[in-house]
Amino acid sequence: MNIIDKFGSIVGSMALQDPEKARRLLLAGYRLQEKRLQFFPDRALPPSGQYVARVVMKNIIQALAKPEQAAMVSIFVPGELLTAAGLTPYSVEALSCFMAGTKCEQAFLRKTEEEGFPETMCSYHRVFLGAALTGLLPKPKCMVYTNLACDGNMMTFPYLKQTYHLPGFYIDVPYEKNQDSIQYVAGQLRELKRFLEDVTGKKIQEQAVQQAVANSKQAAEYYERQLALRKSHDPVTSLTNELYAIFMCHLLSGSEESVNYTKLLLRDVERAPKGDGLHILWMHIMPFLQAPVRDVFNYSKNIHISACDFVADGFQTMHARDPYEALAEKMVHCIYNGNVEERIRLADKLAKETGADGGILFAHWGCKGTIGASSLIKRSLEERGLPTMILDGDGCNPANTSDGQVSTRLQAFMEMLEEGREVKHV
């Protein structure tokens, strides 16, 4: 058992007996990691990768150490309003990823089973629920959640709202993608601003909201510019680094940090050399814990994740001038809302824009929307000329995957893509 496994085992066991002590221990570990990232960054990653690791680590520490300044959120809640309100996003997905990376997730998964939550529920939500039920996670200021796009939201948040006795706000996003839906959601976001003012006791200046939305538009511009260069530039990356990008475009959207990250990313892509490796379009979440997937992608100079639809959707362009309508536009037009054709169209666009040789759709355990649509997405993309692999697994619970099977399938897929590219060049 290595030091991380041992640390996680201690935190998990301690959480069942003395959750506050377990939280202090977990925070001590995260603060040590923050210092390591500050003074000994991962030199194998470009500056944008080093920067985003520090930003996300700081966010996790703030959520746990100062919960009275945090809002519990689902990942598609517009971070711009939290940024304007000065609240730290206290995220189901982010915190679960960190607890899984700390190897203490199994104790919390067992806790949810004891409480009667189904094993088929999304593992991110199960880990978070288990940690909350043990008392490891502190009570935040409030919660904000939406029906986008995980059905786990509709179980996790109402349950914890009642358990924690938290003030909560729910954003209902209609299935239909039209102007009426945008106006409906924009009205709710204006109400959300008033809710956050009531909860914090502080006035949110309209200028702060406008600035946060302007930051998101700037970050989206930087992101789109680097995408356009991906055919001829291949920066080194890691699965964890790509996962952090998801947090930046959703949880920390509207922040100066998000703008700085995309600006650094653009510079890193501009400076990256052209390689002869494969370009992969990744779809959905990153299974950063799965060893065979890490072995293929982490720090590779031969296989590159050129784009991820989850990230590209988060950095989508907003056109409306009114800040609330702009945020509503982003939510309504989310690729996980409405017909699966939206996901297919974006994937096809990203594949063509980045010159992808193939696509990988990660079918995360418990994500019914993605699993149900996976065959249709695969067939549609292959009809458009993009070889596509469905990779079954669990982004948060490694016990739900078979490393041997994943390794065999991934290697075979990469060999097939390599052979296909050689045939094109003959």
Short mmCIF file of C-alpha atoms in Angstrom, two decimals:
data_model
loop_
_atom_site.label_atom_id
_atom_site.label_comp_id
_atom_site.label_asym_id
_atom_site.label_seq_id
_atom_site.Cartn_x
_atom_site.Cartn_y
_atom_site.Cartn_z
CA MET A 1 0.00 0.00 0.00
CA ASN A 2 1.54 3.33 -1.09
CA ILE A 3 1.34 6.53 0.93
CA ILE A 4 -1.75 7.87 -0.90
CA ASP A 5 -3.63 4.60 -0.39
CA LYS A 6 -2.68 4.61 3.29
CA PHE A 7 -3.69 8.26 3.71
CA GLY A 8 -7.04 7.64 2.02
CA SER A 9 -7.72 4.58 4.14
CA ILE A 10 -7.06 6.59 7.33
CA VAL A 11 -9.30 9.48 6.22
CA GLY A 12 -12.12 7.11 5.21
CA SER A 13 -12.01 5.18 8.48
CA MET A 14 -11.67 8.32 10.59
CA ALA A 15 -14.65 9.95 8.84
CA LEU A 16 -16.92 7.27 10.28
CA GLN A 17 -15.69 7.90 13.84
CA ASP A 18 -14.64 11.57 14.00
CA PRO A 19 -15.60 13.41 10.78
CA GLU A 20 -14.25 16.81 11.87
CA LYS A 21 -10.86 15.30 12.62
CA ALA A 22 -10.96 13.50 9.26
CA ARG A 23 -11.74 16.81 7.53
CA ARG A 24 -8.77 18.50 9.22
CA LEU A 25 -6.52 15.65 8.13
CA LEU A 26 -7.85 15.82 4.56
CA LEU A 27 -7.34 19.58 4.49
CA ALA A 28 -3.79 19.18 5.80
CA GLY A 29 -3.06 16.79 2.93
CA TYR A 30 -4.58 19.15 0.38
CA ARG A 31 -2.65 22.11 1.76
CA LEU A 32 0.59 20.16 1.49
CA GLN A 33 -0.31 19.35 -2.11
CA GLU A 34 -1.00 23.05 -2.75
CA LYS A 35 2.49 23.91 -1.48
CA ARG A 36 3.99 21.19 -3.66
CA LEU A 37 2.18 22.56 -6.72
CA GLN A 38 3.41 26.04 -5.87
CA PHE A 39 7.07 25.22 -5.30
CA PHE A 40 7.48 21.99 -7.28
CA PRO A 41 5.05 22.16 -10.21
CA ASP A 42 4.78 19.35 -12.74
CA ARG A 43 7.43 20.46 -15.23
CA ALA A 44 6.24 17.87 -17.73
CA LEU A 45 3.12 20.00 -18.23
CA PRO A 46 3.03 23.39 -19.99
CA PRO A 47 2.36 26.56 -17.93
CA SER A 48 -1.42 26.35 -18.40
CA GLY A 49 -1.44 22.85 -16.88
CA GLN A 50 0.65 23.94 -13.92
CA TYR A 51 -1.55 27.00 -13.38
CA VAL A 52 -4.91 25.20 -13.51
CA ALA A 53 -3.73 22.57 -11.02
CA ARG A 54 -2.99 25.29 -8.46
CA VAL A 55 -6.29 27.12 -9.09
CA VAL A 56 -8.47 24.03 -8.70
CA MET A 57 -6.57 22.88 -5.61
CA LYS A 58 -7.10 26.30 -4.02
CA ASN A 59 -10.82 26.11 -4.83
CA ILE A 60 -11.20 22.73 -3.13
CA ILE A 61 -9.38 23.96 -0.02
CA GLN A 62 -11.54 27.09 0.19
CA ALA A 63 -14.75 25.06 -0.13
CA LEU A 64 -13.75 22.78 2.75
CA ALA A 65 -12.04 25.35 4.98
CA LYS A 66 -14.51 28.24 4.58
CA PRO A 67 -17.90 26.63 3.89
CA GLU A 68 -19.70 29.74 5.16
CA GLN A 69 -18.42 31.43 1.99
CA ALA A 70 -19.34 28.55 -0.32
CA ALA A 71 -22.36 27.42 -2.33
CA MET A 72 -23.00 23.72 -3.00
CA VAL A 73 -23.58 23.42 -6.75
CA SER A 74 -24.08 21.02 -9.62
CA ILE A 75 -21.61 21.44 -12.45
CA PHE A 76 -23.90 23.22 -14.94
CA VAL A 77 -24.90 26.00 -12.54
CA PRO A 78 -23.58 29.27 -14.04
CA GLY A 79 -20.43 30.05 -12.09
CA GLU A 80 -20.58 33.66 -13.24
CA LEU A 81 -23.23 34.54 -10.64
CA LEU A 82 -21.25 32.83 -7.88
CA THR A 83 -18.17 34.76 -8.98
CA ALA A 84 -20.15 38.02 -8.82
CA ALA A 85 -21.45 37.07 -5.36
CA GLY A 86 -17.97 36.19 -4.09
CA LEU A 87 -18.97 32.59 -3.28
CA THR A 88 -16.78 29.53 -3.73
CA PRO A 89 -18.40 26.74 -5.75
CA TYR A 90 -18.76 23.67 -3.52
CA SER A 91 -19.08 21.10 -6.26
CA VAL A 92 -20.34 17.52 -6.20
CA GLU A 93 -18.12 16.53 -9.12
CA ALA A 94 -14.97 18.40 -8.08
CA LEU A 95 -14.96 17.27 -4.46
CA SER A 96 -15.76 13.67 -5.43
CA CYS A 97 -12.86 13.66 -7.90
CA PHE A 98 -10.48 14.89 -5.22
CA MET A 99 -11.70 12.39 -2.66
CA ALA A 100 -11.34 9.59 -5.20
CA GLY A 101 -7.86 10.85 -6.08
CA THR A 102 -7.05 10.76 -2.35
CA LYS A 103 -8.23 7.12 -2.31
CA CYS A 104 -10.83 7.57 0.43
CA GLU A 105 -13.92 7.15 -1.76
CA GLN A 106 -14.77 3.52 -0.85
CA ALA A 107 -15.84 4.38 2.71
CA PHE A 108 -18.28 6.96 1.35
CA LEU A 109 -19.62 4.64 -1.33
CA ARG A 110 -20.38 2.07 1.38
CA LYS A 111 -22.12 4.76 3.43
CA THR A 112 -24.54 5.57 0.61
CA GLU A 113 -25.32 1.87 0.16
CA GLU A 114 -26.15 1.63 3.87
CA GLU A 115 -28.51 4.60 3.46
CA GLY A 116 -30.32 2.86 0.62
CA PHE A 117 -29.06 4.78 -2.41
CA PRO A 118 -28.89 2.56 -5.52
CA GLU A 119 -25.54 1.25 -6.70
CA THR A 120 -26.50 2.27 -10.24
CA MET A 121 -26.51 5.94 -9.24
CA CYS A 122 -23.66 8.12 -10.56
CA SER A 123 -20.51 7.49 -8.50
CA TYR A 124 -19.69 11.20 -8.25
CA HIS A 125 -22.99 11.74 -6.46
CA ARG A 126 -22.63 8.62 -4.32
CA VAL A 127 -19.16 9.61 -3.08
CA PHE A 128 -20.33 13.15 -2.33
CA LEU A 129 -23.47 11.95 -0.56
CA GLY A 130 -21.50 9.46 1.53
CA ALA A 131 -18.97 12.11 2.56
CA ALA A 132 -21.80 14.49 3.47
CA LEU A 133 -23.68 11.85 5.46
CA THR A 134 -20.60 10.96 7.52
CA GLY A 135 -20.18 14.63 8.40
CA LEU A 136 -16.82 14.95 6.60
CA LEU A 137 -18.18 17.68 4.31
CA PRO A 138 -19.09 20.88 6.16
CA LYS A 139 -22.42 22.68 5.78
CA PRO A 140 -22.11 25.40 3.10
CA LYS A 141 -23.93 28.74 2.94
CA CYS A 142 -26.52 27.55 0.44
CA MET A 143 -27.08 25.27 -2.55
CA VAL A 144 -27.85 25.97 -6.20
CA TYR A 145 -28.67 23.18 -8.63
CA THR A 146 -30.28 22.49 -11.98
CA ASN A 147 -31.83 19.64 -13.94
CA LEU A 148 -28.89 19.91 -16.36
CA ALA A 149 -27.88 17.26 -17.10
CA CYS A 150 -27.47 14.48 -14.54
CA ASP A 151 -30.55 12.85 -13.02
CA GLY A 152 -28.48 12.39 -9.86
CA ASN A 153 -28.96 16.12 -9.18
CA MET A 154 -32.64 15.55 -8.52
CA MET A 155 -31.82 13.02 -5.82
CA THR A 156 -28.65 14.45 -4.25
CA PHE A 157 -29.58 18.10 -3.81
CA PRO A 158 -33.14 17.79 -2.42
CA TYR A 159 -31.89 15.12 0.00
CA LEU A 160 -28.95 17.23 1.24
CA LYS A 161 -31.09 20.37 1.34
CA GLN A 162 -33.31 18.62 3.86
CA THR A 163 -30.42 16.95 5.71
CA TYR A 164 -28.36 20.14 6.07
CA HIS A 165 -31.43 22.43 6.43
CA LEU A 166 -29.95 24.59 3.68
CA PRO A 167 -31.50 27.43 1.72
CA GLY A 168 -31.61 26.20 -1.87
CA PHE A 169 -32.33 27.44 -5.37
CA TYR A 170 -33.32 25.23 -8.30
CA ILE A 171 -32.88 26.27 -11.97
CA ASP A 172 -35.30 24.54 -14.32
CA VAL A 173 -33.97 24.36 -17.90
CA PRO A 174 -36.61 23.41 -20.50
CA TYR A 175 -35.92 20.70 -23.06
CA GLU A 176 -36.84 22.97 -25.98
CA LYS A 177 -34.07 25.18 -27.37
CA ASN A 178 -35.80 28.40 -28.32
CA GLN A 179 -36.08 32.04 -27.29
CA ASP A 180 -38.96 31.34 -24.92
CA SER A 181 -36.77 28.89 -23.01
CA ILE A 182 -33.94 31.43 -22.86
CA GLN A 183 -36.25 34.12 -21.47
CA TYR A 184 -37.68 31.65 -18.94
CA VAL A 185 -34.22 30.67 -17.66
CA ALA A 186 -33.00 34.29 -17.68
CA GLY A 187 -35.89 35.18 -15.37
CA GLN A 188 -34.82 32.45 -12.97
CA LEU A 189 -31.22 33.70 -13.04
CA ARG A 190 -32.37 37.18 -12.06
CA GLU A 191 -34.21 35.56 -9.16
CA LEU A 192 -31.02 33.61 -8.34
CA LYS A 193 -29.14 36.91 -7.97
CA ARG A 194 -31.74 38.09 -5.44
CA PHE A 195 -31.56 34.73 -3.64
CA LEU A 196 -27.77 35.00 -3.31
CA GLU A 197 -28.11 38.55 -2.01
CA ASP A 198 -30.59 37.39 0.64
CA VAL A 199 -28.39 34.47 1.68
CA THR A 200 -25.14 36.45 1.89
CA GLY A 201 -26.68 39.71 3.09
CA LYS A 202 -24.64 41.54 0.45
CA LYS A 203 -25.74 43.46 -2.60
CA ILE A 204 -24.45 42.04 -5.90
CA GLN A 205 -23.59 44.91 -8.18
CA GLU A 206 -24.85 44.61 -11.76
CA GLN A 207 -21.41 45.67 -12.87
CA ALA A 208 -19.96 42.56 -11.18
CA VAL A 209 -22.41 40.33 -13.07
CA GLN A 210 -21.59 42.05 -16.36
CA GLN A 211 -17.86 41.70 -15.70
CA ALA A 212 -18.20 37.98 -14.91
CA VAL A 213 -20.10 37.39 -18.16
CA ALA A 214 -17.54 39.47 -20.07
CA ASN A 215 -14.80 37.27 -18.56
CA SER A 216 -16.61 34.17 -19.80
CA LYS A 217 -16.90 35.60 -23.28
CA GLN A 218 -13.18 36.42 -23.28
CA ALA A 219 -12.27 32.93 -22.06
CA ALA A 220 -14.46 31.40 -24.77
CA GLU A 221 -12.67 33.49 -27.41
CA TYR A 222 -9.25 32.31 -26.21
CA TYR A 223 -10.46 28.71 -26.12
CA GLU A 224 -11.86 28.85 -29.66
CA ARG A 225 -8.62 30.37 -30.95
CA GLN A 226 -6.51 27.55 -29.53
CA LEU A 227 -8.90 24.94 -30.96
CA ALA A 228 -8.28 26.36 -34.44
CA LEU A 229 -4.55 25.64 -33.99
CA ARG A 230 -4.87 22.04 -32.82
CA LYS A 231 -4.35 20.49 -36.26
CA SER A 232 -0.74 21.65 -36.25
CA HIS A 233 0.16 22.02 -32.56
CA ASP A 234 0.27 19.26 -29.94
CA PRO A 235 0.88 20.34 -26.33
CA VAL A 236 1.60 17.66 -23.76
CA THR A 237 -1.22 17.02 -21.32
CA SER A 238 -2.62 14.55 -18.77
CA LEU A 239 -6.10 13.26 -18.01
CA THR A 240 -6.14 15.15 -14.72
CA ASN A 241 -5.15 18.34 -16.53
CA GLU A 242 -7.99 17.86 -19.03
CA LEU A 243 -10.41 17.21 -16.17
CA TYR A 244 -9.42 20.51 -14.55
CA ALA A 245 -10.40 22.29 -17.78
CA ILE A 246 -13.98 21.11 -17.18
CA PHE A 247 -13.98 22.79 -13.78
CA MET A 248 -12.61 26.02 -15.27
CA CYS A 249 -15.32 26.36 -17.91
CA HIS A 250 -18.19 25.53 -15.56
CA LEU A 251 -17.52 25.98 -11.85
CA LEU A 252 -15.06 28.87 -12.19
CA SER A 253 -16.63 30.44 -15.26
CA GLY A 254 -16.64 34.20 -15.06
CA SER A 255 -13.53 34.31 -12.91
CA GLU A 256 -10.26 36.04 -13.75
CA GLU A 257 -8.63 32.64 -13.25
CA SER A 258 -10.66 31.17 -16.11
CA VAL A 259 -9.53 33.98 -18.42
CA ASN A 260 -5.91 33.55 -17.33
CA TYR A 261 -6.11 29.79 -17.90
CA THR A 262 -7.45 30.04 -21.45
CA LYS A 263 -4.95 32.76 -22.29
CA LEU A 264 -2.10 30.53 -21.06
CA LEU A 265 -3.60 27.57 -22.93
CA LEU A 266 -3.65 29.53 -26.18
CA ARG A 267 -0.02 30.50 -25.69
CA ASP A 268 0.95 26.90 -24.90
CA VAL A 269 -0.77 25.61 -28.03
CA GLU A 270 0.86 28.30 -30.17
CA ARG A 271 4.28 27.26 -28.87
CA ALA A 272 3.70 23.49 -29.00
CA PRO A 273 5.56 21.55 -31.68
CA LYS A 274 3.86 19.63 -34.43
CA GLY A 275 3.94 15.90 -33.73
CA ASP A 276 3.23 12.88 -35.87
CA GLY A 277 0.91 11.35 -33.31
CA LEU A 278 -2.78 10.60 -33.26
CA HIS A 279 -5.35 13.28 -32.54
CA ILE A 280 -8.25 12.13 -30.35
CA LEU A 281 -11.60 13.78 -29.73
CA TRP A 282 -12.71 12.95 -26.19
CA MET A 283 -16.39 12.94 -25.32
CA HIS A 284 -17.80 13.27 -21.80
CA ILE A 285 -15.90 13.13 -18.49
CA MET A 286 -12.26 12.09 -17.93
CA PRO A 287 -11.54 8.78 -16.13
CA PHE A 288 -8.37 10.16 -14.59
CA LEU A 289 -8.06 7.24 -12.14
CA GLN A 290 -8.02 4.41 -14.68
CA ALA A 291 -4.41 3.26 -15.02
CA PRO A 292 -4.64 1.90 -18.60
CA VAL A 293 -6.19 5.16 -19.81
CA ARG A 294 -3.52 7.20 -18.03
CA ASP A 295 -0.84 4.98 -19.56
CA VAL A 296 -2.05 5.84 -23.06
CA PHE A 297 -2.61 9.61 -22.69
CA ASN A 298 -0.57 11.06 -19.82
CA TYR A 299 2.41 13.08 -21.10
CA SER A 300 2.26 11.30 -24.45
CA LYS A 301 4.00 12.82 -27.44
CA ASN A 302 2.33 10.36 -29.78
CA ILE A 303 -1.34 10.44 -28.74
CA HIS A 304 -3.05 13.76 -28.07
CA ILE A 305 -6.47 14.76 -26.76
CA SER A 306 -7.09 17.60 -29.18
CA ALA A 307 -10.54 18.52 -27.88
CA CYS A 308 -13.19 17.49 -25.34
CA ASP A 309 -16.87 18.16 -26.02
CA PHE A 310 -17.61 18.74 -22.32
CA VAL A 311 -15.01 21.53 -22.21
CA ALA A 312 -15.92 23.03 -25.59
CA ASP A 313 -19.56 23.21 -24.53
CA GLY A 314 -18.59 25.03 -21.33
CA PHE A 315 -16.59 27.55 -23.33
CA GLN A 316 -19.34 28.07 -25.91
CA THR A 317 -19.85 31.53 -27.35
CA MET A 318 -22.64 33.62 -25.79
CA HIS A 319 -24.27 36.17 -28.09
CA ALA A 320 -26.89 37.97 -26.00
CA ARG A 321 -25.93 41.41 -24.67
CA ASP A 322 -28.01 41.11 -21.52
CA PRO A 323 -25.87 39.13 -19.02
CA TYR A 324 -28.73 36.98 -17.70
CA GLU A 325 -29.93 36.13 -21.20
CA ALA A 326 -26.35 35.28 -22.18
CA LEU A 327 -26.06 32.83 -19.27
CA ALA A 328 -29.51 31.42 -20.05
CA GLU A 329 -28.47 30.97 -23.68
CA LYS A 330 -25.48 28.94 -22.54
CA MET A 331 -27.63 26.70 -20.33
CA VAL A 332 -30.43 26.15 -22.84
CA HIS A 333 -27.98 25.37 -25.64
CA CYS A 334 -25.91 23.00 -23.50
CA ILE A 335 -25.24 19.83 -25.53
CA TYR A 336 -26.55 17.71 -22.65
CA ASN A 337 -29.94 19.40 -22.91
CA GLY A 338 -32.45 18.26 -25.47
CA ASN A 339 -31.88 16.02 -28.48
CA VAL A 340 -28.70 13.93 -28.74
CA GLU A 341 -28.15 15.47 -32.18
CA GLU A 342 -26.60 18.48 -30.42
CA ARG A 343 -23.83 16.27 -29.05
CA ILE A 344 -23.28 14.65 -32.43
CA ARG A 345 -23.07 17.99 -34.25
CA LEU A 346 -20.57 19.43 -31.77
CA ALA A 347 -18.44 16.29 -31.85
CA ASP A 348 -18.38 16.35 -35.66
CA LYS A 349 -17.44 20.06 -35.65
CA LEU A 350 -14.64 19.54 -33.12
CA ALA A 351 -13.30 16.50 -34.99
CA LYS A 352 -13.08 18.44 -38.26
CA GLU A 353 -11.66 21.56 -36.60
CA THR A 354 -8.86 19.69 -34.83
CA GLY A 355 -8.19 17.03 -37.47
CA ALA A 356 -9.11 14.20 -35.10
CA ASP A 357 -8.15 10.69 -36.20
CA GLY A 358 -10.72 9.11 -33.90
CA GLY A 359 -13.14 9.71 -31.07
CA ILE A 360 -13.57 8.13 -27.64
CA LEU A 361 -16.92 8.36 -25.89
CA PHE A 362 -16.58 7.61 -22.19
CA ALA A 363 -19.73 5.91 -20.91
CA HIS A 364 -19.48 6.72 -17.22
CA TRP A 365 -21.15 4.34 -14.75
CA GLY A 366 -24.56 5.63 -13.78
CA CYS A 367 -24.76 8.28 -16.51
CA LYS A 368 -27.92 7.04 -18.17
CA GLY A 369 -28.10 9.82 -20.73
CA THR A 370 -24.65 9.10 -22.13
CA ILE A 371 -24.91 5.31 -21.93
CA GLY A 372 -28.31 5.35 -23.61
CA ALA A 373 -27.13 7.61 -26.43
CA SER A 374 -23.68 6.06 -26.91
CA SER A 375 -24.54 3.66 -29.75
CA LEU A 376 -26.34 6.37 -31.71
CA ILE A 377 -23.44 8.81 -31.22
CA LYS A 378 -20.91 6.19 -32.32
CA ARG A 379 -22.89 5.18 -35.40
CA SER A 380 -23.56 8.78 -36.44
CA LEU A 381 -19.92 9.86 -36.08
CA GLU A 382 -18.63 6.84 -37.95
CA GLU A 383 -21.07 7.57 -40.78
CA ARG A 384 -19.43 11.03 -40.91
CA GLY A 385 -15.98 9.46 -41.14
CA LEU A 386 -14.79 9.50 -37.51
CA PRO A 387 -13.86 6.08 -36.08
CA THR A 388 -15.36 6.07 -32.58
CA MET A 389 -14.87 3.87 -29.53
CA ILE A 390 -17.29 3.55 -26.61
CA LEU A 391 -15.20 3.16 -23.46
CA ASP A 392 -17.20 1.83 -20.52
CA GLY A 393 -15.91 2.70 -17.07
CA ASP A 394 -16.30 4.79 -13.94
CA GLY A 395 -14.74 8.21 -13.58
CA CYS A 396 -14.86 8.14 -9.79
CA ASN A 397 -14.93 4.52 -8.60
CA PRO A 398 -12.15 2.32 -10.02
CA ALA A 399 -13.83 -0.77 -8.56
CA ASN A 400 -16.39 -0.57 -11.39
CA THR A 401 -13.85 -1.11 -14.18
CA SER A 402 -11.65 -3.87 -15.51
CA ASP A 403 -8.16 -2.53 -16.22
CA GLY A 404 -7.21 -5.51 -18.34
CA GLN A 405 -10.21 -5.19 -20.62
CA VAL A 406 -9.85 -1.40 -20.92
CA SER A 407 -6.15 -1.73 -21.78
CA THR A 408 -6.79 -4.35 -24.47
CA ARG A 409 -9.59 -2.37 -26.11
CA LEU A 410 -7.72 0.94 -26.01
CA GLN A 411 -4.55 -0.51 -27.50
CA ALA A 412 -6.52 -2.21 -30.28
CA PHE A 413 -8.36 1.03 -31.08
CA MET A 414 -5.12 3.05 -31.25
CA GLU A 415 -3.54 0.45 -33.52
CA MET A 416 -6.61 0.60 -35.78
CA LEU A 417 -6.38 4.41 -35.98
CA GLU A 418 -2.67 4.24 -36.75
CA GLU A 419 -3.25 1.74 -39.53
CA GLY A 420 -6.06 3.86 -40.92
CA ARG A 421 -3.86 6.92 -41.02
CA GLU A 422 -1.09 5.05 -42.77
CA VAL A 423 -3.54 3.92 -45.44
CA LYS A 424 -4.63 7.56 -45.98
CA HIS A 425 -1.04 8.64 -46.52
CA VAL A 426 -0.21 5.89 -49.03
#
